[in-house]
Amino acid sequence: MRRVLDVFLGETARQVGTLRFEAQGARQSAGFEYHPDWLAAADRFALEPGLPLVSGMQFHQQARDGSLFHGAIADTEPDGWGRKVILRDYAKQRQRAREEGAAIEPHALNHLDFLLAVDDTSRVGALRFRDENGIFQRTPEPDRRTAPPLIELSLLLNASRAVELHTETAADLAYLRGRGTPLGGLRPKCTVIDKDGRLSIGKFPSVQDDRPVTKGEVLALLLAKESGINAAEARLVDSDGSPVALIRRFDRPDDGGRLMYISAATMLGVDTSDGTEHSYTEIVDALRQHGSQPQTDIEELWRRIAFSILITNVDDHLHNHGFLHTQLGQWTLAPAFDVNPFPERVRELKTWISEDTGPEASIEALMSVAPYFRIDRDAAIRILTEVERATNRWRQVGHSFGMSNRELDQFFDAFEHRERQIASALING
Ligand SMILES: Nc1ncnc2c1ncn2[C@@H]1O[C@H](COP(=O)(O)OP(=O)(O)OP(=O)(O)O)[C@@H](O)[C@H]1O
Ligand SMILES: [Mg+2]
């Protein structure tokens, strides 16, 4: 099987290239080729450092368990949760066909099926894929809205919960189709339109949660803002008694359009599935090379690490950091997202501070890299002071959106620990 899709960019849909996909039995391959018009355009840019602006097909070497596609394309693929919904939906459709006596071709979903199962309107970033029939993938059935309004949150939540509990019906899956799938990540989530018409993500409590995780995420995002971090807008909404974290999509700006997004993994050209360790100093290097405001973003990054240490946000892997394209191949740090206090986890960062410091989430390690970030000691102490003062208010901020003392107590160890004391001593010393 061979498929050729046109790759477009943004709401106005400018063609940037074509994606070629081939499958022969279990063997699959993919390549991307820039369109000559894009290569000649004054405002052209490389979709990622690993896809230089040259003509001809560029093939992607798939790492074991990695994506078949180049990073910029793979960053728009569903994973974890999205794949679960797609697989269940597929199995259910086949089951129904079988029951109706239809002949079922043996066919497993391939990499392209997953990539194209995402609703075009809510696909992360600015890339869009148009099939051989001129249809943007995925375009929902004619009688169906794409992203549902906030008022349908409880339907989305119930359908998602049913998937988690393995009790979902064909109707649940049909309802989630395209909507439950647009984003990467493991946790149950959905696309939804907020009251003001803005595209948002609803992150749901999981049946596996043993603490109020969605409240913890809203708390972390609010504290990040108070710490001077450019963080995604978040609020908590109640859906029939379930707390849902509603997070505004930062790749859909106020004035419309779509912003090109790539993960930090794509920026660094690394496949995180191979288990090799990477560090923040590599992101600093990438910002120096590709950043539109490198020193501002490098300081912002240092601030985010300080924040992660102080709230024990230790799930800081390279898909939980990203970049937005500004112009002509220059990129800026995307707002912070997926930050969470993890009270029970070992205090080790997924992204090391530097190769020398290793995974340890410590203020000492952070201070040791300040010169590499070109942050002098006074500036470092100033940033640390701002972050420490803000995170110190974690209980008040939690109360401000209705968290109870009992709920907050479950996060205690994430906020009150030795590194907090070390930070205060440094600030006051
Ligand atoms: N506010 C946002 N605007 C645009 N895209 C976002 C936003 N928040 C998250 N994303 C995209 O959606 C993906 C999944 O979101 P998120 O990381 O919050 O989910 P998760 O399930 O908690 O992930 P993980 O598997 O890391 O725990 C991100 O990797 C990013 O590409
Ligand atoms: Mg994530």
Short mmCIF file of C-alpha atoms and ligand atoms in Angstrom, two decimals:
data_model
loop_
_atom_site.label_atom_id
_atom_site.label_comp_id
_atom_site.label_asym_id
_atom_site.label_seq_id
_atom_site.Cartn_x
_atom_site.Cartn_y
_atom_site.Cartn_z
CA MET A 1 0.00 0.00 0.00
CA ARG A 2 1.24 3.44 -0.85
CA ARG A 3 -0.28 6.75 0.19
CA VAL A 4 0.72 10.29 -0.67
CA LEU A 5 -0.72 13.10 1.42
CA ASP A 6 -0.32 16.81 0.95
CA VAL A 7 1.03 18.58 3.99
CA PHE A 8 -0.34 22.04 4.71
CA LEU A 9 0.46 24.68 7.24
CA GLY A 10 -1.93 26.87 9.20
CA GLU A 11 -5.52 27.97 8.86
CA THR A 12 -4.96 29.42 5.39
CA ALA A 13 -3.58 26.03 4.37
CA ARG A 14 -0.38 26.70 2.51
CA GLN A 15 1.18 23.60 1.11
CA VAL A 16 4.62 22.91 2.55
CA GLY A 17 5.19 19.47 1.15
CA THR A 18 4.03 15.90 0.79
CA LEU A 19 4.13 12.94 3.09
CA ARG A 20 4.68 9.56 1.54
CA PHE A 21 3.73 6.42 3.38
CA GLU A 22 4.35 2.85 2.32
CA ALA A 23 3.33 -0.39 3.96
CA GLN A 24 4.28 -3.85 2.85
CA GLY A 25 2.97 -6.31 5.37
CA ALA A 26 4.37 -5.28 8.70
CA ARG A 27 7.07 -3.13 7.10
CA GLN A 28 6.19 0.52 6.96
CA SER A 29 8.16 3.55 5.88
CA ALA A 30 7.58 7.27 5.61
CA GLY A 31 9.21 10.17 3.88
CA PHE A 32 8.63 13.89 3.62
CA GLU A 33 9.37 16.16 0.70
CA TYR A 34 9.12 19.94 0.69
CA HIS A 35 7.03 21.51 -2.06
CA PRO A 36 9.05 23.61 -4.56
CA ASP A 37 6.77 26.62 -3.88
CA TRP A 38 7.56 26.38 -0.17
CA LEU A 39 11.28 26.11 -0.85
CA ALA A 40 11.03 29.25 -2.98
CA ALA A 41 8.77 31.22 -0.60
CA ALA A 42 10.22 34.27 1.16
CA ASP A 43 8.81 33.13 4.51
CA ARG A 44 9.87 29.48 4.23
CA PHE A 45 11.29 27.72 7.24
CA ALA A 46 12.37 24.21 8.14
CA LEU A 47 9.60 22.39 10.00
CA GLU A 48 12.25 21.14 12.40
CA PRO A 49 16.06 21.20 12.47
CA GLY A 50 16.04 17.57 11.28
CA LEU A 51 14.17 18.48 8.09
CA PRO A 52 16.44 20.96 6.31
CA LEU A 53 15.05 23.06 3.45
CA VAL A 54 16.26 20.93 0.56
CA SER A 55 14.42 19.39 -2.35
CA GLY A 56 13.79 15.68 -2.65
CA MET A 57 12.36 13.04 -0.39
CA GLN A 58 13.76 12.94 3.15
CA PHE A 59 13.34 9.60 4.86
CA HIS A 60 13.03 9.16 8.57
CA GLN A 61 14.98 6.48 10.38
CA GLN A 62 12.54 4.94 12.82
CA ALA A 63 13.98 4.19 16.25
CA ARG A 64 12.77 1.07 18.00
CA ASP A 65 9.35 1.93 19.49
CA GLY A 66 9.74 5.41 18.05
CA SER A 67 7.45 7.11 15.57
CA LEU A 68 7.58 6.20 11.91
CA PHE A 69 7.40 9.89 11.05
CA HIS A 70 9.71 12.86 11.37
CA GLY A 71 9.45 14.54 14.78
CA ALA A 72 7.42 17.56 13.60
CA ILE A 73 4.79 15.24 12.14
CA ALA A 74 5.00 12.76 15.01
CA ASP A 75 4.34 15.59 17.47
CA THR A 76 0.81 15.78 16.04
CA GLU A 77 0.20 12.03 16.45
CA PRO A 78 -1.94 10.66 19.23
CA ASP A 79 -0.17 8.45 21.73
CA GLY A 80 -1.09 6.82 25.04
CA TRP A 81 -4.68 7.85 25.61
CA GLY A 82 -5.48 8.71 22.00
CA ARG A 83 -4.22 5.38 20.73
CA LYS A 84 -6.28 3.57 23.30
CA VAL A 85 -9.47 5.28 22.10
CA ILE A 86 -8.64 4.66 18.43
CA LEU A 87 -7.88 0.97 19.00
CA ARG A 88 -11.06 0.39 20.97
CA ASP A 89 -13.12 2.18 18.35
CA TYR A 90 -11.56 0.10 15.61
CA ALA A 91 -12.11 -3.16 17.47
CA LYS A 92 -15.73 -2.24 18.13
CA GLN A 93 -16.39 -1.36 14.49
CA ARG A 94 -14.94 -4.68 13.36
CA GLN A 95 -16.95 -6.56 15.93
CA ARG A 96 -20.12 -4.94 14.72
CA ALA A 97 -19.28 -5.68 11.08
CA ARG A 98 -18.63 -9.29 12.01
CA GLU A 99 -21.95 -9.52 13.81
CA GLU A 100 -23.66 -8.11 10.77
CA GLY A 101 -22.06 -10.86 8.72
CA ALA A 102 -19.70 -8.64 6.74
CA ALA A 103 -16.45 -10.14 5.47
CA ILE A 104 -13.63 -8.73 7.60
CA GLU A 105 -10.28 -8.18 5.97
CA PRO A 106 -7.41 -8.93 8.29
CA HIS A 107 -5.97 -5.50 8.78
CA ALA A 108 -4.20 -4.01 11.73
CA LEU A 109 -4.12 -0.27 12.14
CA ASN A 110 -0.92 1.16 10.72
CA HIS A 111 1.09 4.24 11.67
CA LEU A 112 -0.74 6.40 9.15
CA ASP A 113 -4.16 5.34 10.48
CA PHE A 114 -3.18 6.71 13.87
CA LEU A 115 -1.72 9.93 12.48
CA LEU A 116 -4.87 10.61 10.48
CA ALA A 117 -7.32 9.69 13.24
CA VAL A 118 -6.91 13.15 14.77
CA ASP A 119 -9.50 15.83 13.98
CA ASP A 120 -8.02 18.41 11.64
CA THR A 121 -9.49 21.33 13.59
CA SER A 122 -7.81 20.33 16.81
CA ARG A 123 -4.56 18.75 15.59
CA VAL A 124 -1.65 20.08 17.68
CA GLY A 125 0.33 22.87 16.06
CA ALA A 126 -0.09 24.08 12.48
CA LEU A 127 0.49 20.99 10.35
CA ARG A 128 -2.44 19.55 8.41
CA PHE A 129 -2.71 16.51 6.16
CA ARG A 130 -4.93 16.35 3.08
CA ASP A 131 -5.68 13.02 1.52
CA GLU A 132 -5.87 11.95 -2.12
CA ASN A 133 -9.54 13.01 -2.23
CA GLY A 134 -8.76 16.54 -1.08
CA ILE A 135 -10.10 15.99 2.45
CA PHE A 136 -8.23 17.25 5.49
CA GLN A 137 -7.65 14.40 7.89
CA ARG A 138 -9.49 13.87 9.92
CA THR A 139 -12.73 15.61 8.94
CA PRO A 140 -15.71 14.41 10.98
CA GLU A 141 -18.92 13.06 9.53
CA PRO A 142 -21.11 15.82 8.04
CA ASP A 143 -23.73 15.77 10.80
CA ARG A 144 -21.23 16.19 13.56
CA ARG A 145 -19.48 19.13 15.17
CA THR A 146 -15.78 18.73 15.72
CA ALA A 147 -14.77 20.01 19.12
CA PRO A 148 -17.82 19.92 21.42
CA PRO A 149 -18.78 22.88 23.63
CA LEU A 150 -18.10 22.97 27.34
CA ILE A 151 -21.66 22.01 28.07
CA GLU A 152 -20.94 18.51 26.77
CA LEU A 153 -18.06 18.00 29.16
CA SER A 154 -19.92 15.43 31.21
CA LEU A 155 -20.69 13.38 28.08
CA LEU A 156 -17.01 13.45 27.18
CA LEU A 157 -16.02 12.56 30.69
CA ASN A 158 -18.47 9.67 30.93
CA ALA A 159 -17.41 8.25 27.58
CA SER A 160 -13.73 8.54 28.60
CA ARG A 161 -14.39 6.89 31.92
CA ALA A 162 -16.17 4.04 30.20
CA VAL A 163 -13.08 3.51 28.01
CA GLU A 164 -10.92 3.36 31.11
CA LEU A 165 -13.27 0.87 32.74
CA HIS A 166 -13.63 -1.23 29.56
CA THR A 167 -17.40 -0.69 29.59
CA GLU A 168 -17.60 1.63 26.61
CA THR A 169 -20.36 1.31 24.03
CA ALA A 170 -20.10 1.89 20.31
CA ALA A 171 -21.90 5.19 20.93
CA ASP A 172 -19.27 6.28 23.47
CA LEU A 173 -16.53 5.56 20.97
CA ALA A 174 -18.33 7.24 18.12
CA TYR A 175 -18.75 10.27 20.37
CA LEU A 176 -15.05 10.35 21.24
CA ARG A 177 -13.88 9.69 17.69
CA GLY A 178 -11.43 12.39 16.70
CA ARG A 179 -12.13 14.32 19.90
CA GLY A 180 -10.72 12.03 22.50
CA THR A 181 -7.66 11.60 20.40
CA PRO A 182 -6.12 14.85 19.24
CA LEU A 183 -3.35 15.09 21.75
CA GLY A 184 -0.43 13.05 22.88
CA GLY A 185 0.12 12.07 26.48
CA LEU A 186 -1.18 9.26 28.64
CA ARG A 187 -3.95 10.79 30.72
CA PRO A 188 -7.61 10.78 29.64
CA LYS A 189 -8.31 14.04 27.90
CA CYS A 190 -10.44 15.63 25.27
CA THR A 191 -10.77 18.63 23.03
CA VAL A 192 -13.46 21.06 24.07
CA ILE A 193 -14.48 24.60 23.25
CA ASP A 194 -14.51 26.91 26.23
CA LYS A 195 -17.37 29.35 26.90
CA ASP A 196 -15.55 32.12 25.07
CA GLY A 197 -15.20 29.95 21.97
CA ARG A 198 -11.54 29.11 22.51
CA LEU A 199 -10.11 25.67 21.84
CA SER A 200 -9.10 23.98 25.08
CA ILE A 201 -8.08 20.64 26.50
CA GLY A 202 -10.11 18.96 29.19
CA LYS A 203 -7.96 16.70 31.35
CA PHE A 204 -10.08 14.24 33.28
CA PRO A 205 -9.58 12.46 36.55
CA SER A 206 -8.50 8.88 35.87
CA VAL A 207 -10.06 5.90 37.61
CA GLN A 208 -6.49 5.05 38.60
CA ASP A 209 -5.84 8.31 40.45
CA ASP A 210 -5.26 8.03 44.17
CA ARG A 211 -5.18 11.77 44.71
CA PRO A 212 -6.94 14.71 43.01
CA VAL A 213 -4.53 14.85 40.08
CA THR A 214 -6.48 17.32 37.95
CA LYS A 215 -6.63 19.76 40.86
CA GLY A 216 -2.90 19.30 41.37
CA GLU A 217 -2.27 20.23 37.75
CA VAL A 218 -4.38 23.39 37.94
CA LEU A 219 -2.61 24.28 41.19
CA ALA A 220 0.79 23.79 39.52
CA LEU A 221 -0.15 25.89 36.48
CA LEU A 222 -1.48 28.72 38.66
CA LEU A 223 1.65 28.63 40.82
CA ALA A 224 3.80 28.61 37.69
CA LYS A 225 2.14 31.85 36.61
CA GLU A 226 2.68 33.38 40.02
CA SER A 227 6.32 32.31 39.77
CA GLY A 228 6.72 34.48 36.68
CA ILE A 229 6.57 31.55 34.27
CA ASN A 230 4.75 31.82 30.97
CA ALA A 231 2.32 28.97 31.61
CA ALA A 232 -0.77 27.69 29.80
CA GLU A 233 -4.03 29.23 31.08
CA ALA A 234 -5.82 26.76 33.30
CA ARG A 235 -8.88 26.56 35.46
CA LEU A 236 -10.83 23.91 37.24
CA VAL A 237 -14.37 23.18 36.13
CA ASP A 238 -16.85 20.92 37.79
CA SER A 239 -18.52 18.38 35.57
CA ASP A 240 -21.29 16.62 37.51
CA GLY A 241 -19.05 16.49 40.54
CA SER A 242 -15.87 15.54 38.69
CA PRO A 243 -13.02 18.06 38.68
CA VAL A 244 -11.79 18.68 35.14
CA ALA A 245 -8.66 20.71 34.38
CA LEU A 246 -9.52 23.00 31.50
CA ILE A 247 -6.38 24.16 29.74
CA ARG A 248 -6.37 26.66 26.92
CA ARG A 249 -4.59 25.65 23.73
CA PHE A 250 -1.56 27.91 23.28
CA ASP A 251 -1.13 26.91 19.63
CA ARG A 252 -4.41 28.67 18.74
CA PRO A 253 -3.76 32.39 19.26
CA ASP A 254 -6.40 35.01 20.11
CA ASP A 255 -6.44 36.43 16.61
CA GLY A 256 -7.10 33.02 15.04
CA GLY A 257 -4.79 30.82 13.07
CA ARG A 258 -2.52 28.01 14.17
CA LEU A 259 1.01 28.19 15.51
CA MET A 260 3.60 25.66 14.44
CA TYR A 261 4.59 23.54 17.44
CA ILE A 262 7.36 21.01 17.96
CA SER A 263 8.34 19.17 21.11
CA ALA A 264 11.76 19.65 22.69
CA ALA A 265 12.52 16.06 21.61
CA THR A 266 11.99 17.11 17.99
CA MET A 267 14.00 20.29 18.45
CA LEU A 268 16.92 18.24 19.77
CA GLY A 269 16.41 15.56 17.12
CA VAL A 270 16.22 12.80 19.71
CA ASP A 271 13.94 9.85 20.06
CA THR A 272 12.95 9.51 23.67
CA SER A 273 11.99 5.87 23.22
CA ASP A 274 15.63 4.78 23.10
CA GLY A 275 16.17 5.50 26.79
CA THR A 276 19.16 7.82 26.44
CA GLU A 277 19.35 10.70 28.88
CA HIS A 278 19.14 14.31 27.83
CA SER A 279 19.65 17.53 29.69
CA TYR A 280 18.44 21.10 29.93
CA THR A 281 21.83 22.36 28.79
CA GLU A 282 21.03 20.79 25.39
CA ILE A 283 17.84 22.87 25.26
CA VAL A 284 19.97 25.91 26.06
CA ASP A 285 22.23 25.06 23.10
CA ALA A 286 19.17 24.67 20.84
CA LEU A 287 17.81 28.04 21.98
CA ARG A 288 21.15 29.69 21.19
CA GLN A 289 21.01 28.18 17.72
CA HIS A 290 17.32 28.45 16.84
CA GLY A 291 15.79 30.83 19.38
CA SER A 292 14.02 34.06 18.46
CA GLN A 293 14.75 35.48 21.93
CA PRO A 294 17.40 33.10 23.19
CA GLN A 295 18.55 34.72 26.41
CA THR A 296 15.00 35.52 27.58
CA ASP A 297 13.97 31.92 26.97
CA ILE A 298 17.12 30.52 28.56
CA GLU A 299 16.30 32.46 31.75
CA GLU A 300 12.71 31.28 31.51
CA LEU A 301 13.97 27.71 31.23
CA TRP A 302 16.14 28.13 34.33
CA ARG A 303 13.10 29.52 36.16
CA ARG A 304 11.04 26.50 35.07
CA ILE A 305 13.67 24.10 36.40
CA ALA A 306 13.68 25.97 39.73
CA PHE A 307 9.90 25.64 39.79
CA SER A 308 10.01 21.94 38.92
CA ILE A 309 12.45 21.29 41.76
CA LEU A 310 10.35 23.23 44.26
CA ILE A 311 7.02 21.59 43.38
CA THR A 312 8.52 18.15 42.58
CA ASN A 313 7.38 18.24 38.98
CA VAL A 314 9.50 15.28 38.01
CA ASP A 315 7.70 14.18 34.84
CA ASP A 316 9.60 16.81 32.84
CA HIS A 317 10.43 14.62 29.81
CA LEU A 318 11.22 16.12 26.41
CA HIS A 319 7.62 15.87 25.23
CA ASN A 320 6.53 18.02 28.13
CA HIS A 321 8.56 20.93 26.76
CA GLY A 322 8.01 22.46 23.37
CA PHE A 323 8.61 25.33 21.00
CA LEU A 324 6.43 27.59 18.90
CA HIS A 325 7.67 28.92 15.60
CA THR A 326 7.96 32.70 15.42
CA GLN A 327 9.45 33.52 12.02
CA LEU A 328 11.97 32.28 9.47
CA GLY A 329 13.07 29.21 11.37
CA GLN A 330 13.27 30.92 14.74
CA TRP A 331 11.51 29.38 17.70
CA THR A 332 10.46 30.39 21.18
CA LEU A 333 9.66 28.26 24.23
CA ALA A 334 6.01 27.26 24.24
CA PRO A 335 4.12 28.10 27.44
CA ALA A 336 4.71 25.63 30.25
CA PHE A 337 2.18 22.75 30.34
CA ASP A 338 1.76 19.34 31.97
CA VAL A 339 3.34 20.44 35.24
CA ASN A 340 2.27 18.45 38.27
CA PRO A 341 3.29 18.10 41.90
CA PHE A 342 4.31 14.48 42.50
CA PRO A 343 4.39 13.95 46.26
CA GLU A 344 5.35 10.28 46.21
CA ARG A 345 8.01 10.23 43.51
CA VAL A 346 11.77 10.01 43.84
CA ARG A 347 13.15 13.51 43.46
CA GLU A 348 14.79 12.93 40.11
CA LEU A 349 14.13 14.93 36.97
CA LYS A 350 13.45 13.14 33.69
CA THR A 351 15.47 15.77 31.88
CA TRP A 352 18.76 16.15 33.67
CA ILE A 353 19.91 19.63 34.62
CA SER A 354 23.21 18.90 32.91
CA GLU A 355 25.21 15.85 32.04
CA ASP A 356 27.41 16.57 35.08
CA THR A 357 24.59 16.94 37.60
CA GLY A 358 22.68 13.83 36.51
CA PRO A 359 18.98 13.43 37.35
CA GLU A 360 19.11 14.89 40.86
CA ALA A 361 16.43 17.58 41.35
CA SER A 362 18.45 19.89 43.52
CA ILE A 363 18.92 23.61 43.96
CA GLU A 364 22.66 23.08 44.20
CA ALA A 365 22.70 21.42 40.77
CA LEU A 366 20.58 24.24 39.38
CA MET A 367 22.89 26.93 40.80
CA SER A 368 25.88 25.10 39.34
CA VAL A 369 24.59 25.54 35.77
CA ALA A 370 23.69 29.25 36.11
CA PRO A 371 26.93 30.30 34.36
CA TYR A 372 26.13 27.96 31.45
CA PHE A 373 22.75 29.69 31.19
CA ARG A 374 24.62 33.06 31.41
CA ILE A 375 22.69 33.99 34.52
CA ASP A 376 24.82 35.77 37.11
CA ARG A 377 24.47 34.95 40.78
CA ASP A 378 22.33 38.01 41.61
CA ALA A 379 19.90 37.23 38.80
CA ALA A 380 19.78 33.57 39.83
CA ILE A 381 18.95 34.51 43.42
CA ARG A 382 16.32 36.97 42.21
CA ILE A 383 14.60 34.30 40.07
CA LEU A 384 14.84 31.75 42.85
CA THR A 385 13.30 34.25 45.28
CA GLU A 386 10.34 34.86 42.99
CA VAL A 387 9.73 31.17 42.46
CA GLU A 388 10.16 30.31 46.12
CA ARG A 389 7.81 33.09 47.29
CA ALA A 390 5.13 31.96 44.86
CA THR A 391 5.37 28.23 45.52
CA ASN A 392 5.40 28.92 49.25
CA ARG A 393 1.78 30.04 48.79
CA TRP A 394 0.67 26.65 47.49
CA ARG A 395 -1.99 26.15 50.16
CA GLN A 396 -3.54 29.60 49.67
CA VAL A 397 -3.60 29.21 45.91
CA GLY A 398 -5.17 25.76 46.32
CA HIS A 399 -7.85 27.22 48.59
CA SER A 400 -8.48 30.00 46.06
CA PHE A 401 -10.08 27.52 43.65
CA GLY A 402 -11.72 25.35 46.23
CA MET A 403 -9.19 22.70 47.22
CA SER A 404 -9.84 21.46 50.72
CA ASN A 405 -7.19 21.03 53.40
CA ARG A 406 -7.52 17.29 53.11
CA GLU A 407 -6.87 17.41 49.38
CA LEU A 408 -3.95 19.75 49.82
CA ASP A 409 -2.45 17.50 52.49
CA GLN A 410 -2.08 14.80 49.86
CA PHE A 411 0.37 17.03 48.02
CA PHE A 412 2.35 18.04 51.11
CA ASP A 413 5.56 16.16 50.29
CA ALA A 414 5.72 17.67 46.82
CA PHE A 415 5.92 21.19 48.26
CA GLU A 416 7.57 20.82 51.66
CA HIS A 417 10.97 19.21 51.40
CA ARG A 418 14.67 19.76 51.90
CA GLU A 419 15.22 21.62 48.60
CA ARG A 420 12.65 24.19 49.66
CA GLN A 421 14.67 24.80 52.84
CA ILE A 422 17.88 25.00 50.84
CA ALA A 423 16.28 27.54 48.51
CA SER A 424 15.06 29.68 51.43
CA ALA A 425 18.44 29.54 53.11
CA LEU A 426 20.13 30.66 49.90
CA ILE A 427 17.67 33.52 49.41
CA ASN A 428 17.92 34.71 52.99
CA GLY A 429 21.63 34.02 53.32
N1 LIG B 1 -2.13 24.07 26.44
C1 LIG B 1 -1.75 23.36 25.37
N2 LIG B 1 -1.80 23.87 24.12
C2 LIG B 1 -1.44 23.15 23.06
N3 LIG B 1 -0.97 21.89 23.12
C3 LIG B 1 -0.88 21.32 24.32
C4 LIG B 1 -1.25 22.01 25.51
N4 LIG B 1 -1.06 21.19 26.56
C5 LIG B 1 -0.61 20.04 26.05
N5 LIG B 1 -0.49 20.10 24.70
C6 LIG B 1 -0.06 19.04 23.79
O1 LIG B 1 -0.75 17.86 24.16
C7 LIG B 1 0.16 16.84 24.56
C8 LIG B 1 -0.43 16.07 25.74
O2 LIG B 1 -0.72 16.95 26.81
P1 LIG B 1 -0.15 16.67 28.28
O3 LIG B 1 1.33 16.57 28.21
O4 LIG B 1 -0.74 17.72 29.16
O5 LIG B 1 -0.81 15.24 28.56
P2 LIG B 1 -0.43 14.06 29.57
O6 LIG B 1 -1.33 12.95 29.25
O7 LIG B 1 -0.42 14.59 30.96
O8 LIG B 1 1.04 13.72 29.15
P3 LIG B 1 2.08 12.71 29.84
O9 LIG B 1 2.01 11.47 29.04
O10 LIG B 1 3.36 13.47 29.64
O11 LIG B 1 1.70 12.60 31.28
C9 LIG B 1 1.45 17.57 24.87
O12 LIG B 1 2.57 16.75 24.69
C10 LIG B 1 1.42 18.72 23.89
O13 LIG B 1 1.85 18.31 22.61
MG MG B 2 2.66 15.26 28.72
#
